[in-house]
Amino acid sequence: EQSHDSGQILAEQSQRSAKDPGALEALHAIRAGAEQAREALLGGAPEQLGEIMQRGWEAKRRLAKGVSNPRIDAAYEAAISAGASGGKIAGAGGGGFLLVVCPHERQAAVSAAMEQKGLVRADFHFENAGARILVNSAAN
C-alpha cells in the first residue's frame, strides 16, 4: 500500500498546465486517449486499450513529479516485460492502483511479475454505476 497526497499532485498538475504548454499538451493527449479508449470498448476492439493506455501513461507522467515513483515505474516495466501492452495509474498517482492490459495468455506471467514487485492482483469488471470496491482483502 502506498499513500499519497492526491490534492497536492492535482494542484501541481493544475499549476503546470496553466504555465507550461507541454503540460497542457499532455492534458489534451490524456483526454484524446480517454475518447479513443471509449471508442475501442464500444467498437469491440479492447485489444487497442494497451497502446492507448501506454500513451496516456507517458502523458500523465509529464504533468507532475508525484504521478509516479520508482516503485510504480519498476512494477510498470515488469508488467510490460511480462507481456502487458500498456497500463495506467488509477487515482491521482503516487499510490492507488496500477491497471495493466495484457492478452489473456499473458495474464499469469504479468500477475506473477506484479506479485514479485509486492503488488496484489485485484480482478475487476466493467460497471455502469462507476467504480466501487466490493472487497478490499489487502486491508485485512
N, CA, C and O atoms as a GROMACS GRO file, in nm:
protein
  560
    1GLU      N    1   0.085  -0.118   0.000
    1GLU     CA    2   0.000   0.000   0.000
    1GLU      C    3   0.089   0.123   0.000
    1GLU      O    4   0.187   0.129   0.074
    2GLN      N    5   0.055   0.220  -0.080
    2GLN     CA    6   0.134   0.341  -0.095
    2GLN      C    7   0.042   0.460  -0.070
    2GLN      O    8  -0.059   0.474  -0.138
    3SER      N    9   0.075   0.544   0.027
    3SER     CA   10  -0.007   0.662   0.050
    3SER      C   11   0.045   0.777  -0.036
    3SER      O   12   0.162   0.779  -0.075
    4HIS      N   13  -0.043   0.871  -0.063
    4HIS     CA   14  -0.006   0.985  -0.144
    4HIS      C   15  -0.103   1.099  -0.116
    4HIS      O   16  -0.214   1.077  -0.068
    5ASP      N   17  -0.060   1.219  -0.145
    5ASP     CA   18  -0.143   1.336  -0.128
    5ASP      C   19  -0.197   1.375  -0.265
    5ASP      O   20  -0.134   1.451  -0.338
    6SER      N   21  -0.314   1.322  -0.299
    6SER     CA   22  -0.370   1.347  -0.432
    6SER      C   23  -0.398   1.495  -0.453
    6SER      O   24  -0.384   1.545  -0.565
    7GLY      N   25  -0.438   1.566  -0.349
    7GLY     CA   26  -0.464   1.709  -0.362
    7GLY      C   27  -0.340   1.785  -0.406
    7GLY      O   28  -0.348   1.875  -0.490
    8GLN      N   29  -0.226   1.750  -0.348
    8GLN     CA   30  -0.101   1.816  -0.384
    8GLN      C   31  -0.062   1.784  -0.529
    8GLN      O   32  -0.020   1.873  -0.602
    9ILE      N   33  -0.077   1.658  -0.569
    9ILE     CA   34  -0.044   1.618  -0.705
    9ILE      C   35  -0.135   1.690  -0.804
    9ILE      O   36  -0.088   1.741  -0.906
   10LEU      N   37  -0.266   1.693  -0.776
   10LEU     CA   38  -0.360   1.760  -0.866
   10LEU      C   39  -0.333   1.910  -0.873
   10LEU      O   40  -0.346   1.970  -0.980
   11ALA      N   41  -0.296   1.972  -0.760
   11ALA     CA   42  -0.264   2.114  -0.760
   11ALA      C   43  -0.142   2.142  -0.847
   11ALA      O   44  -0.140   2.240  -0.922
   12GLU      N   45  -0.039   2.056  -0.838
   12GLU     CA   46   0.079   2.073  -0.921
   12GLU      C   47   0.044   2.058  -1.068
   12GLU      O   48   0.094   2.133  -1.152
   13GLN      N   49  -0.041   1.961  -1.100
   13GLN     CA   50  -0.083   1.943  -1.239
   13GLN      C   51  -0.155   2.068  -1.290
   13GLN      O   52  -0.132   2.112  -1.403
   14SER      N   53  -0.240   2.125  -1.208
   14SER     CA   54  -0.316   2.245  -1.246
   14SER      C   55  -0.223   2.363  -1.268
   14SER      O   56  -0.237   2.436  -1.366
   15GLN      N   57  -0.127   2.383  -1.177
   15GLN     CA   58  -0.031   2.493  -1.190
   15GLN      C   59   0.054   2.477  -1.315
   15GLN      O   60   0.076   2.574  -1.388
   16ARG      N   61   0.102   2.357  -1.339
   16ARG     CA   62   0.186   2.333  -1.456
   16ARG      C   63   0.109   2.353  -1.584
   16ARG      O   64   0.163   2.408  -1.681
   17SER      N   65  -0.017   2.310  -1.588
   17SER     CA   66  -0.094   2.323  -1.711
   17SER      C   67  -0.121   2.469  -1.745
   17SER      O   68  -0.135   2.504  -1.862
   18ALA      N   69  -0.128   2.554  -1.642
   18ALA     CA   70  -0.150   2.697  -1.666
   18ALA      C   71  -0.025   2.766  -1.718
   18ALA      O   72  -0.036   2.866  -1.789
   19LYS      N   73   0.094   2.715  -1.685
   19LYS     CA   74   0.220   2.781  -1.719
   19LYS      C   75   0.298   2.713  -1.830
   19LYS      O   76   0.372   2.778  -1.904
   20ASP      N   77   0.282   2.582  -1.843
   20ASP     CA   78   0.367   2.502  -1.930
   20ASP      C   79   0.287   2.448  -2.048
   20ASP      O   80   0.198   2.365  -2.030
   21PRO      N   81   0.318   2.494  -2.170
   21PRO     CA   82   0.244   2.444  -2.286
   21PRO      C   83   0.258   2.292  -2.302
   21PRO      O   84   0.166   2.228  -2.353
   22GLY      N   85   0.369   2.235  -2.261
   22GLY     CA   86   0.387   2.091  -2.268
   22GLY      C   87   0.290   2.017  -2.177
   22GLY      O   88   0.241   1.910  -2.212
   23ALA      N   89   0.263   2.075  -2.061
   23ALA     CA   90   0.168   2.013  -1.968
   23ALA      C   91   0.027   2.020  -2.026
   23ALA      O   92  -0.050   1.925  -2.014
   24LEU      N   93  -0.007   2.132  -2.088
   24LEU     CA   94  -0.139   2.145  -2.150
   24LEU      C   95  -0.153   2.045  -2.265
   24LEU      O   96  -0.259   1.985  -2.283
   25GLU      N   97  -0.048   2.029  -2.339
   25GLU     CA   98  -0.047   1.930  -2.447
   25GLU      C   99  -0.068   1.789  -2.391
   25GLU      O  100  -0.140   1.708  -2.450
   26ALA      N  101  -0.005   1.759  -2.276
   26ALA     CA  102  -0.021   1.629  -2.213
   26ALA      C  103  -0.166   1.608  -2.170
   26ALA      O  104  -0.220   1.498  -2.185
   27LEU      N  105  -0.229   1.711  -2.116
   27LEU     CA  106  -0.370   1.700  -2.077
   27LEU      C  107  -0.459   1.672  -2.197
   27LEU      O  108  -0.551   1.591  -2.190
   28HIS      N  109  -0.431   1.740  -2.308
   28HIS     CA  110  -0.508   1.713  -2.431
   28HIS      C  111  -0.486   1.569  -2.478
   28HIS      O  112  -0.580   1.506  -2.526
   29ALA      N  113  -0.364   1.518  -2.466
   29ALA     CA  114  -0.336   1.380  -2.506
   29ALA      C  115  -0.411   1.282  -2.417
   29ALA      O  116  -0.461   1.180  -2.466
   30ILE      N  117  -0.420   1.310  -2.288
   30ILE     CA  118  -0.492   1.223  -2.196
   30ILE      C  119  -0.641   1.222  -2.230
   30ILE      O  120  -0.705   1.117  -2.231
   31ARG      N  121  -0.695   1.340  -2.259
   31ARG     CA  122  -0.836   1.348  -2.297
   31ARG      C  123  -0.862   1.271  -2.427
   31ARG      O  124  -0.959   1.196  -2.437
   32ALA      N  125  -0.775   1.288  -2.525
   32ALA     CA  126  -0.790   1.217  -2.652
   32ALA      C  127  -0.783   1.066  -2.629
   32ALA      O  128  -0.857   0.990  -2.691
   33GLY      N  129  -0.695   1.024  -2.539
   33GLY     CA  130  -0.683   0.882  -2.507
   33GLY      C  131  -0.810   0.827  -2.446
   33GLY      O  132  -0.849   0.714  -2.475
   34ALA      N  133  -0.874   0.906  -2.360
   34ALA     CA  134  -1.000   0.862  -2.299
   34ALA      C  135  -1.106   0.843  -2.407
   34ALA      O  136  -1.183   0.746  -2.403
   35GLU      N  137  -1.110   0.933  -2.501
   35GLU     CA  138  -1.207   0.920  -2.611
   35GLU      C  139  -1.174   0.799  -2.697
   35GLU      O  140  -1.265   0.727  -2.740
   36GLN      N  141  -1.045   0.774  -2.723
   36GLN     CA  142  -1.004   0.658  -2.802
   36GLN      C  143  -1.037   0.528  -2.728
   36GLN      O  144  -1.079   0.430  -2.790
   37ALA      N  145  -1.019   0.528  -2.597
   37ALA     CA  146  -1.050   0.408  -2.517
   37ALA      C  147  -1.199   0.380  -2.523
   37ALA      O  148  -1.240   0.265  -2.538
   38ARG      N  149  -1.280   0.483  -2.511
   38ARG     CA  150  -1.425   0.466  -2.521
   38ARG      C  151  -1.462   0.406  -2.656
   38ARG      O  152  -1.542   0.313  -2.663
   39GLU      N  153  -1.406   0.460  -2.762
   39GLU     CA  154  -1.435   0.410  -2.897
   39GLU      C  155  -1.390   0.264  -2.912
   39GLU      O  156  -1.460   0.184  -2.974
   40ALA      N  157  -1.274   0.231  -2.857
   40ALA     CA  158  -1.224   0.093  -2.866
   40ALA      C  159  -1.318  -0.002  -2.793
   40ALA      O  160  -1.347  -0.110  -2.844
   41LEU      N  161  -1.364   0.036  -2.675
   41LEU     CA  162  -1.454  -0.051  -2.599
   41LEU      C  163  -1.589  -0.065  -2.667
   41LEU      O  164  -1.640  -0.176  -2.681
   42LEU      N  165  -1.646   0.047  -2.709
   42LEU     CA  166  -1.777   0.041  -2.773
   42LEU      C  167  -1.770  -0.024  -2.911
   42LEU      O  168  -1.868  -0.081  -2.958
   43GLY      N  169  -1.655  -0.015  -2.975
   43GLY     CA  170  -1.637  -0.073  -3.107
   43GLY      C  171  -1.592  -0.218  -3.105
   43GLY      O  172  -1.565  -0.276  -3.210
   44GLY      N  173  -1.582  -0.276  -2.986
   44GLY     CA  174  -1.544  -0.416  -2.976
   44GLY      C  175  -1.397  -0.442  -3.006
   44GLY      O  176  -1.362  -0.548  -3.057
   45ALA      N  177  -1.311  -0.346  -2.976
   45ALA     CA  178  -1.168  -0.361  -3.001
   45ALA      C  179  -1.086  -0.338  -2.874
   45ALA      O  180  -1.001  -0.249  -2.872
   46PRO      N  181  -1.112  -0.415  -2.767
   46PRO     CA  182  -1.040  -0.391  -2.641
   46PRO      C  183  -0.890  -0.414  -2.651
   46PRO      O  184  -0.815  -0.364  -2.567
   47GLU      N  185  -0.844  -0.488  -2.752
   47GLU     CA  186  -0.700  -0.510  -2.768
   47GLU      C  187  -0.626  -0.380  -2.794
   47GLU      O  188  -0.503  -0.376  -2.779
   48GLN      N  189  -0.695  -0.274  -2.832
   48GLN     CA  190  -0.633  -0.144  -2.856
   48GLN      C  191  -0.605  -0.068  -2.725
   48GLN      O  192  -0.528   0.028  -2.725
   49LEU      N  193  -0.667  -0.110  -2.616
   49LEU     CA  194  -0.655  -0.037  -2.489
   49LEU      C  195  -0.512  -0.026  -2.439
   49LEU      O  196  -0.473   0.079  -2.387
   50GLY      N  197  -0.433  -0.131  -2.453
   50GLY     CA  198  -0.296  -0.128  -2.402
   50GLY      C  199  -0.216  -0.015  -2.462
   50GLY      O  200  -0.151   0.061  -2.390
   51GLU      N  201  -0.219  -0.002  -2.593
   51GLU     CA  202  -0.144   0.104  -2.661
   51GLU      C  203  -0.198   0.242  -2.623
   51GLU      O  204  -0.120   0.336  -2.601
   52ILE      N  205  -0.330   0.255  -2.614
   52ILE     CA  206  -0.391   0.382  -2.575
   52ILE      C  207  -0.347   0.419  -2.434
   52ILE      O  208  -0.310   0.534  -2.408
   53MET      N  209  -0.350   0.322  -2.343
   53MET     CA  210  -0.311   0.348  -2.206
   53MET      C  211  -0.163   0.378  -2.194
   53MET      O  212  -0.123   0.459  -2.110
   54GLN      N  213  -0.080   0.315  -2.276
   54GLN     CA  214   0.064   0.343  -2.276
   54GLN      C  215   0.089   0.491  -2.308
   54GLN      O  216   0.167   0.558  -2.240
   55ARG      N  217   0.022   0.541  -2.410
   55ARG     CA  218   0.039   0.684  -2.446
   55ARG      C  219  -0.011   0.774  -2.333
   55ARG      O  220   0.050   0.877  -2.304
   56GLY      N  221  -0.122   0.736  -2.271
   56GLY     CA  222  -0.176   0.814  -2.160
   56GLY      C  223  -0.082   0.815  -2.041
   56GLY      O  224  -0.067   0.918  -1.974
   57TRP      N  225  -0.018   0.700  -2.012
   57TRP     CA  226   0.079   0.691  -1.903
   57TRP      C  227   0.194   0.788  -1.926
   57TRP      O  228   0.235   0.860  -1.835
   58GLU      N  229   0.246   0.787  -2.048
   58GLU     CA  230   0.357   0.877  -2.081
   58GLU      C  231   0.315   1.023  -2.066
   58GLU      O  232   0.392   1.105  -2.015
   59ALA      N  233   0.195   1.056  -2.110
   59ALA     CA  234   0.147   1.194  -2.099
   59ALA      C  235   0.126   1.233  -1.952
   59ALA      O  236   0.165   1.342  -1.911
   60LYS      N  237   0.066   1.145  -1.875
   60LYS     CA  238   0.038   1.177  -1.734
   60LYS      C  239   0.167   1.200  -1.655
   60LYS      O  240   0.171   1.285  -1.566
   61ARG      N  241   0.270   1.125  -1.686
   61ARG     CA  242   0.397   1.139  -1.614
   61ARG      C  243   0.461   1.276  -1.641
   61ARG      O  244   0.545   1.320  -1.563
   62ARG      N  245   0.423   1.341  -1.748
   62ARG     CA  246   0.477   1.474  -1.779
   62ARG      C  247   0.408   1.584  -1.698
   62ARG      O  248   0.455   1.698  -1.697
   63LEU      N  249   0.298   1.552  -1.631
   63LEU     CA  250   0.218   1.654  -1.564
   63LEU      C  251   0.273   1.695  -1.427
   63LEU      O  252   0.271   1.814  -1.394
   64ALA      N  253   0.320   1.601  -1.349
   64ALA     CA  254   0.366   1.633  -1.213
   64ALA      C  255   0.462   1.525  -1.166
   64ALA      O  256   0.447   1.408  -1.203
   65LYS      N  257   0.560   1.564  -1.086
   65LYS     CA  258   0.661   1.467  -1.044
   65LYS      C  259   0.605   1.359  -0.952
   65LYS      O  260   0.661   1.250  -0.946
   66GLY      N  261   0.496   1.385  -0.882
   66GLY     CA  262   0.440   1.287  -0.789
   66GLY      C  263   0.348   1.185  -0.854
   66GLY      O  264   0.296   1.098  -0.784
   67VAL      N  265   0.327   1.193  -0.985
   67VAL     CA  266   0.238   1.100  -1.053
   67VAL      C  267   0.291   0.958  -1.042
   67VAL      O  268   0.213   0.863  -1.030
   68SER      N  269   0.421   0.942  -1.047
   68SER     CA  270   0.481   0.810  -1.037
   68SER      C  271   0.594   0.815  -0.935
   68SER      O  272   0.627   0.921  -0.881
   69ASN      N  273   0.652   0.701  -0.910
   69ASN     CA  274   0.769   0.693  -0.823
   69ASN      C  275   0.848   0.570  -0.866
   69ASN      O  276   0.800   0.492  -0.949
   70PRO      N  277   0.968   0.549  -0.814
   70PRO     CA  278   1.049   0.436  -0.860
   70PRO      C  279   0.980   0.300  -0.844
   70PRO      O  280   0.999   0.212  -0.928
   71ARG      N  281   0.903   0.281  -0.739
   71ARG     CA  282   0.834   0.152  -0.719
   71ARG      C  283   0.728   0.130  -0.826
   71ARG      O  284   0.719   0.020  -0.882
   72ILE      N  285   0.650   0.233  -0.856
   72ILE     CA  286   0.548   0.221  -0.961
   72ILE      C  287   0.615   0.199  -1.096
   72ILE      O  288   0.572   0.114  -1.174
   73ASP      N  289   0.721   0.275  -1.124
   73ASP     CA  290   0.792   0.260  -1.251
   73ASP      C  291   0.846   0.118  -1.268
   73ASP      O  292   0.836   0.061  -1.376
   74ALA      N  293   0.902   0.060  -1.161
   74ALA     CA  294   0.957  -0.075  -1.167
   74ALA      C  295   0.846  -0.177  -1.190
   74ALA      O  296   0.864  -0.271  -1.268
   75ALA      N  297   0.733  -0.160  -1.124
   75ALA     CA  298   0.620  -0.251  -1.143
   75ALA      C  299   0.566  -0.241  -1.284
   75ALA      O  300   0.534  -0.342  -1.347
   76TYR      N  301   0.555  -0.120  -1.335
   76TYR     CA  302   0.505  -0.099  -1.470
   76TYR      C  303   0.598  -0.165  -1.572
   76TYR      O  304   0.552  -0.234  -1.663
   77GLU      N  305   0.727  -0.143  -1.558
   77GLU     CA  306   0.824  -0.203  -1.651
   77GLU      C  307   0.822  -0.356  -1.643
   77GLU      O  308   0.837  -0.423  -1.744
   78ALA      N  309   0.802  -0.410  -1.522
   78ALA     CA  310   0.793  -0.555  -1.507
   78ALA      C  311   0.670  -0.609  -1.579
   78ALA      O  312   0.676  -0.714  -1.642
   79ALA      N  313   0.559  -0.536  -1.570
   79ALA     CA  314   0.437  -0.578  -1.638
   79ALA      C  315   0.457  -0.578  -1.789
   79ALA      O  316   0.416  -0.672  -1.857
   80ILE      N  317   0.519  -0.474  -1.841
   80ILE     CA  318   0.544  -0.465  -1.986
   80ILE      C  319   0.638  -0.578  -2.028
   80ILE      O  320   0.614  -0.643  -2.131
   81SER      N  321   0.743  -0.602  -1.951
   81SER     CA  322   0.837  -0.710  -1.984
   81SER      C  323   0.771  -0.847  -1.982
   81SER      O  324   0.811  -0.937  -2.055
   82ALA      N  325   0.669  -0.863  -1.897
   82ALA     CA  326   0.600  -0.991  -1.884
   82ALA      C  327   0.490  -1.009  -1.990
   82ALA      O  328   0.431  -1.116  -1.999
   83GLY      N  329   0.464  -0.906  -2.068
   83GLY     CA  330   0.366  -0.921  -2.175
   83GLY      C  331   0.250  -0.825  -2.175
   83GLY      O  332   0.164  -0.834  -2.262
   84ALA      N  333   0.243  -0.733  -2.079
   84ALA     CA  334   0.136  -0.633  -2.081
   84ALA      C  335   0.159  -0.538  -2.198
   84ALA      O  336   0.273  -0.509  -2.235
   85SER      N  337   0.050  -0.491  -2.256
   85SER     CA  338   0.062  -0.400  -2.369
   85SER      C  339   0.052  -0.254  -2.328
   85SER      O  340   0.078  -0.165  -2.409
   86GLY      N  341   0.016  -0.227  -2.203
   86GLY     CA  342   0.008  -0.090  -2.154
   86GLY      C  343  -0.056  -0.088  -2.018
   86GLY      O  344  -0.095  -0.192  -1.965
   87GLY      N  345  -0.067   0.031  -1.962
   87GLY     CA  346  -0.128   0.044  -1.831
   87GLY      C  347  -0.137   0.187  -1.788
   87GLY      O  348  -0.095   0.278  -1.860
   88LYS      N  349  -0.192   0.207  -1.670
   88LYS     CA  350  -0.203   0.342  -1.615
   88LYS      C  351  -0.218   0.334  -1.465
   88LYS      O  352  -0.261   0.233  -1.409
   89ILE      N  353  -0.183   0.442  -1.402
   89ILE     CA  354  -0.205   0.453  -1.259
   89ILE      C  355  -0.347   0.506  -1.241
   89ILE      O  356  -0.387   0.599  -1.311
   90ALA      N  357  -0.422   0.448  -1.151
   90ALA     CA  358  -0.559   0.492  -1.127
   90ALA      C  359  -0.561   0.576  -1.000
   90ALA      O  360  -0.503   0.537  -0.898
   91GLY      N  361  -0.625   0.688  -1.006
   91GLY     CA  362  -0.624   0.784  -0.897
   91GLY      C  363  -0.532   0.898  -0.936
   91GLY      O  364  -0.499   0.913  -1.053
   92ALA      N  365  -0.491   0.977  -0.841
   92ALA     CA  366  -0.406   1.092  -0.870
   92ALA      C  367  -0.260   1.054  -0.886
   92ALA      O  368  -0.178   1.138  -0.921
   93GLY      N  369  -0.227   0.930  -0.861
   93GLY     CA  370  -0.090   0.885  -0.877
   93GLY      C  371  -0.017   0.878  -0.746
   93GLY      O  372  -0.069   0.917  -0.641
   94GLY      N  373   0.106   0.828  -0.751
   94GLY     CA  374   0.188   0.815  -0.632
   94GLY      C  375   0.142   0.702  -0.541
   94GLY      O  376   0.203   0.680  -0.436
   95GLY      N  377   0.038   0.631  -0.577
   95GLY     CA  378  -0.017   0.522  -0.499
   95GLY      C  379  -0.148   0.480  -0.562
   95GLY      O  380  -0.180   0.524  -0.672
   96GLY      N  381  -0.223   0.397  -0.495
   96GLY     CA  382  -0.351   0.356  -0.551
   96GLY      C  383  -0.337   0.228  -0.630
   96GLY      O  384  -0.281   0.130  -0.581
   97PHE      N  385  -0.388   0.228  -0.753
   97PHE     CA  386  -0.393   0.109  -0.835
   97PHE      C  387  -0.312   0.127  -0.961
   97PHE      O  388  -0.310   0.236  -1.020
   98LEU      N  389  -0.247   0.021  -1.003
   98LEU     CA  390  -0.179   0.017  -1.132
   98LEU      C  391  -0.262  -0.078  -1.218
   98LEU      O  392  -0.265  -0.199  -1.192
   99LEU      N  393  -0.328  -0.025  -1.318
   99LEU     CA  394  -0.411  -0.104  -1.408
   99LEU      C  395  -0.330  -0.135  -1.532
   99LEU      O  396  -0.282  -0.044  -1.599
  100VAL      N  397  -0.315  -0.263  -1.563
  100VAL     CA  398  -0.241  -0.303  -1.682
  100VAL      C  399  -0.331  -0.387  -1.771
  100VAL      O  400  -0.422  -0.455  -1.724
  101VAL      N  401  -0.303  -0.382  -1.901
  101VAL     CA  402  -0.377  -0.456  -2.001
  101VAL      C  403  -0.281  -0.555  -2.065
  101VAL      O  404  -0.168  -0.521  -2.100
  102CYS      N  405  -0.328  -0.680  -2.079
  102CYS     CA  406  -0.244  -0.780  -2.144
  102CYS      C  407  -0.332  -0.883  -2.211
  102CYS      O  408  -0.449  -0.900  -2.174
  103PRO      N  409  -0.277  -0.952  -2.310
  103PRO     CA  410  -0.352  -1.061  -2.371
  103PRO      C  411  -0.380  -1.168  -2.266
  103PRO      O  412  -0.303  -1.187  -2.172
  104HIS      N  413  -0.491  -1.238  -2.283
  104HIS     CA  414  -0.532  -1.340  -2.186
  104HIS      C  415  -0.421  -1.440  -2.158
  104HIS      O  416  -0.399  -1.479  -2.043
  105GLU      N  417  -0.350  -1.482  -2.262
  105GLU     CA  418  -0.246  -1.583  -2.244
  105GLU      C  419  -0.125  -1.532  -2.164
  105GLU      O  420  -0.042  -1.613  -2.124
  106ARG      N  421  -0.113  -1.402  -2.142
  106ARG     CA  422  -0.002  -1.346  -2.065
  106ARG      C  423  -0.043  -1.306  -1.922
  106ARG      O  424   0.041  -1.259  -1.846
  107GLN      N  425  -0.169  -1.325  -1.886
  107GLN     CA  426  -0.217  -1.282  -1.755
  107GLN      C  427  -0.140  -1.346  -1.640
  107GLN      O  428  -0.104  -1.277  -1.544
  108ALA      N  429  -0.115  -1.474  -1.647
  108ALA     CA  430  -0.044  -1.542  -1.537
  108ALA      C  431   0.097  -1.485  -1.521
  108ALA      O  432   0.142  -1.461  -1.409
  109ALA      N  433   0.166  -1.463  -1.632
  109ALA     CA  434   0.302  -1.410  -1.626
  109ALA      C  435   0.303  -1.266  -1.573
  109ALA      O  436   0.389  -1.230  -1.493
  110VAL      N  437   0.208  -1.186  -1.618
  110VAL     CA  438   0.201  -1.046  -1.572
  110VAL      C  439   0.165  -1.043  -1.423
  110VAL      O  440   0.224  -0.966  -1.347
  111SER      N  441   0.069  -1.125  -1.382
  111SER     CA  442   0.032  -1.131  -1.239
  111SER      C  443   0.152  -1.172  -1.154
  111SER      O  444   0.176  -1.114  -1.048
  112ALA      N  445   0.227  -1.272  -1.199
  112ALA     CA  446   0.344  -1.317  -1.124
  112ALA      C  447   0.449  -1.205  -1.114
  112ALA      O  448   0.509  -1.186  -1.009
  113ALA      N  449   0.469  -1.132  -1.224
  113ALA     CA  450   0.566  -1.022  -1.222
  113ALA      C  451   0.522  -0.913  -1.125
  113ALA      O  452   0.605  -0.854  -1.056
  114MET      N  453   0.393  -0.886  -1.118
  114MET     CA  454   0.341  -0.784  -1.027
  114MET      C  455   0.356  -0.830  -0.881
  114MET      O  456   0.393  -0.751  -0.794
  115GLU      N  457   0.328  -0.956  -0.857
  115GLU     CA  458   0.343  -1.010  -0.722
  115GLU      C  459   0.487  -1.004  -0.675
  115GLU      O  460   0.514  -0.978  -0.557
  116GLN      N  461   0.582  -1.027  -0.767
  116GLN     CA  462   0.724  -1.017  -0.731
  116GLN      C  463   0.761  -0.874  -0.692
  116GLN      O  464   0.858  -0.853  -0.619
  117LYS      N  465   0.685  -0.777  -0.739
  117LYS     CA  466   0.708  -0.636  -0.706
  117LYS      C  467   0.627  -0.593  -0.584
  117LYS      O  468   0.626  -0.475  -0.548
  118GLY      N  469   0.558  -0.689  -0.521
  118GLY     CA  470   0.482  -0.659  -0.400
  118GLY      C  471   0.341  -0.610  -0.423
  118GLY      O  472   0.276  -0.563  -0.329
  119LEU      N  473   0.291  -0.620  -0.545
  119LEU     CA  474   0.154  -0.578  -0.573
  119LEU      C  475   0.060  -0.696  -0.558
  119LEU      O  476   0.101  -0.811  -0.571
  120VAL      N  477  -0.065  -0.668  -0.532
  120VAL     CA  478  -0.168  -0.768  -0.515
  120VAL      C  479  -0.267  -0.755  -0.630
  120VAL      O  480  -0.316  -0.645  -0.659
  121ARG      N  481  -0.295  -0.866  -0.696
  121ARG     CA  482  -0.390  -0.863  -0.808
  121ARG      C  483  -0.530  -0.837  -0.757
  121ARG      O  484  -0.573  -0.896  -0.657
  122ALA      N  485  -0.601  -0.750  -0.824
  122ALA     CA  486  -0.741  -0.722  -0.795
  122ALA      C  487  -0.818  -0.732  -0.926
  122ALA      O  488  -0.811  -0.643  -1.010
  123ASP      N  489  -0.892  -0.840  -0.942
  123ASP     CA  490  -0.972  -0.857  -1.061
  123ASP      C  491  -1.084  -0.752  -1.062
  123ASP      O  492  -1.122  -0.700  -0.958
  124PHE      N  493  -1.133  -0.721  -1.180
  124PHE     CA  494  -1.240  -0.623  -1.192
  124PHE      C  495  -1.329  -0.658  -1.309
  124PHE      O  496  -1.297  -0.745  -1.390
  125HIS      N  497  -1.439  -0.590  -1.316
  125HIS     CA  498  -1.527  -0.598  -1.432
  125HIS      C  499  -1.585  -0.460  -1.456
  125HIS      O  500  -1.585  -0.375  -1.367
  126PHE      N  501  -1.635  -0.439  -1.574
  126PHE     CA  502  -1.693  -0.310  -1.607
  126PHE      C  503  -1.828  -0.296  -1.540
  126PHE      O  504  -1.905  -0.392  -1.533
  127GLU      N  505  -1.856  -0.177  -1.490
  127GLU     CA  506  -1.975  -0.150  -1.412
  127GLU      C  507  -2.038  -0.019  -1.459
  127GLU      O  508  -1.968   0.082  -1.469
  128ASN      N  509  -2.165  -0.021  -1.487
  128ASN     CA  510  -2.234   0.101  -1.532
  128ASN      C  511  -2.245   0.206  -1.422
  128ASN      O  512  -2.256   0.325  -1.452
  129ALA      N  513  -2.244   0.165  -1.296
  129ALA     CA  514  -2.264   0.258  -1.185
  129ALA      C  515  -2.137   0.331  -1.144
  129ALA      O  516  -2.141   0.415  -1.054
  130GLY      N  517  -2.023   0.302  -1.208
  130GLY     CA  518  -1.898   0.367  -1.171
  130GLY      C  519  -1.812   0.276  -1.085
  130GLY      O  520  -1.846   0.160  -1.062
  131ALA      N  521  -1.699   0.330  -1.039
  131ALA     CA  522  -1.603   0.250  -0.963
  131ALA      C  523  -1.656   0.221  -0.823
  131ALA      O  524  -1.706   0.310  -0.754
  132ARG      N  525  -1.645   0.095  -0.782
  132ARG     CA  526  -1.684   0.053  -0.648
  132ARG      C  527  -1.587  -0.055  -0.603
  132ARG      O  528  -1.553  -0.143  -0.682
  133ILE      N  529  -1.543  -0.050  -0.479
  133ILE     CA  530  -1.463  -0.158  -0.422
  133ILE      C  531  -1.560  -0.244  -0.343
  133ILE      O  532  -1.622  -0.198  -0.247
  134LEU      N  533  -1.572  -0.369  -0.384
  134LEU     CA  534  -1.664  -0.459  -0.317
  134LEU      C  535  -1.598  -0.529  -0.199
  134LEU      O  536  -1.659  -0.544  -0.094
  135VAL      N  537  -1.474  -0.571  -0.216
  135VAL     CA  538  -1.398  -0.637  -0.111
  135VAL      C  539  -1.255  -0.584  -0.119
  135VAL      O  540  -1.194  -0.586  -0.226
  136ASN      N  541  -1.204  -0.538  -0.008
  136ASN     CA  542  -1.067  -0.491  -0.004
  136ASN      C  543  -0.990  -0.584   0.088
  136ASN      O  544  -0.968  -0.553   0.204
  137SER      N  545  -0.950  -0.700   0.034
  137SER     CA  546  -0.884  -0.801   0.116
  137SER      C  547  -0.742  -0.759   0.156
  137SER      O  548  -0.688  -0.814   0.252
  138ALA      N  549  -0.682  -0.663   0.084
  138ALA     CA  550  -0.547  -0.619   0.116
  138ALA      C  551  -0.544  -0.540   0.247
  138ALA      O  552  -0.440  -0.532   0.311
  139ALA      N  553  -0.657  -0.484   0.287
  139ALA     CA  554  -0.663  -0.403   0.409
  139ALA      C  555  -0.675  -0.489   0.535
  139ALA      O  556  -0.654  -0.440   0.645
  140ASN      N  557  -0.709  -0.616   0.519
  140ASN     CA  558  -0.730  -0.704   0.637
  140ASN      C  559  -0.601  -0.758   0.690
  140ASN      O  560  -0.601  -0.832   0.788
   0.00000   0.00000   0.00000
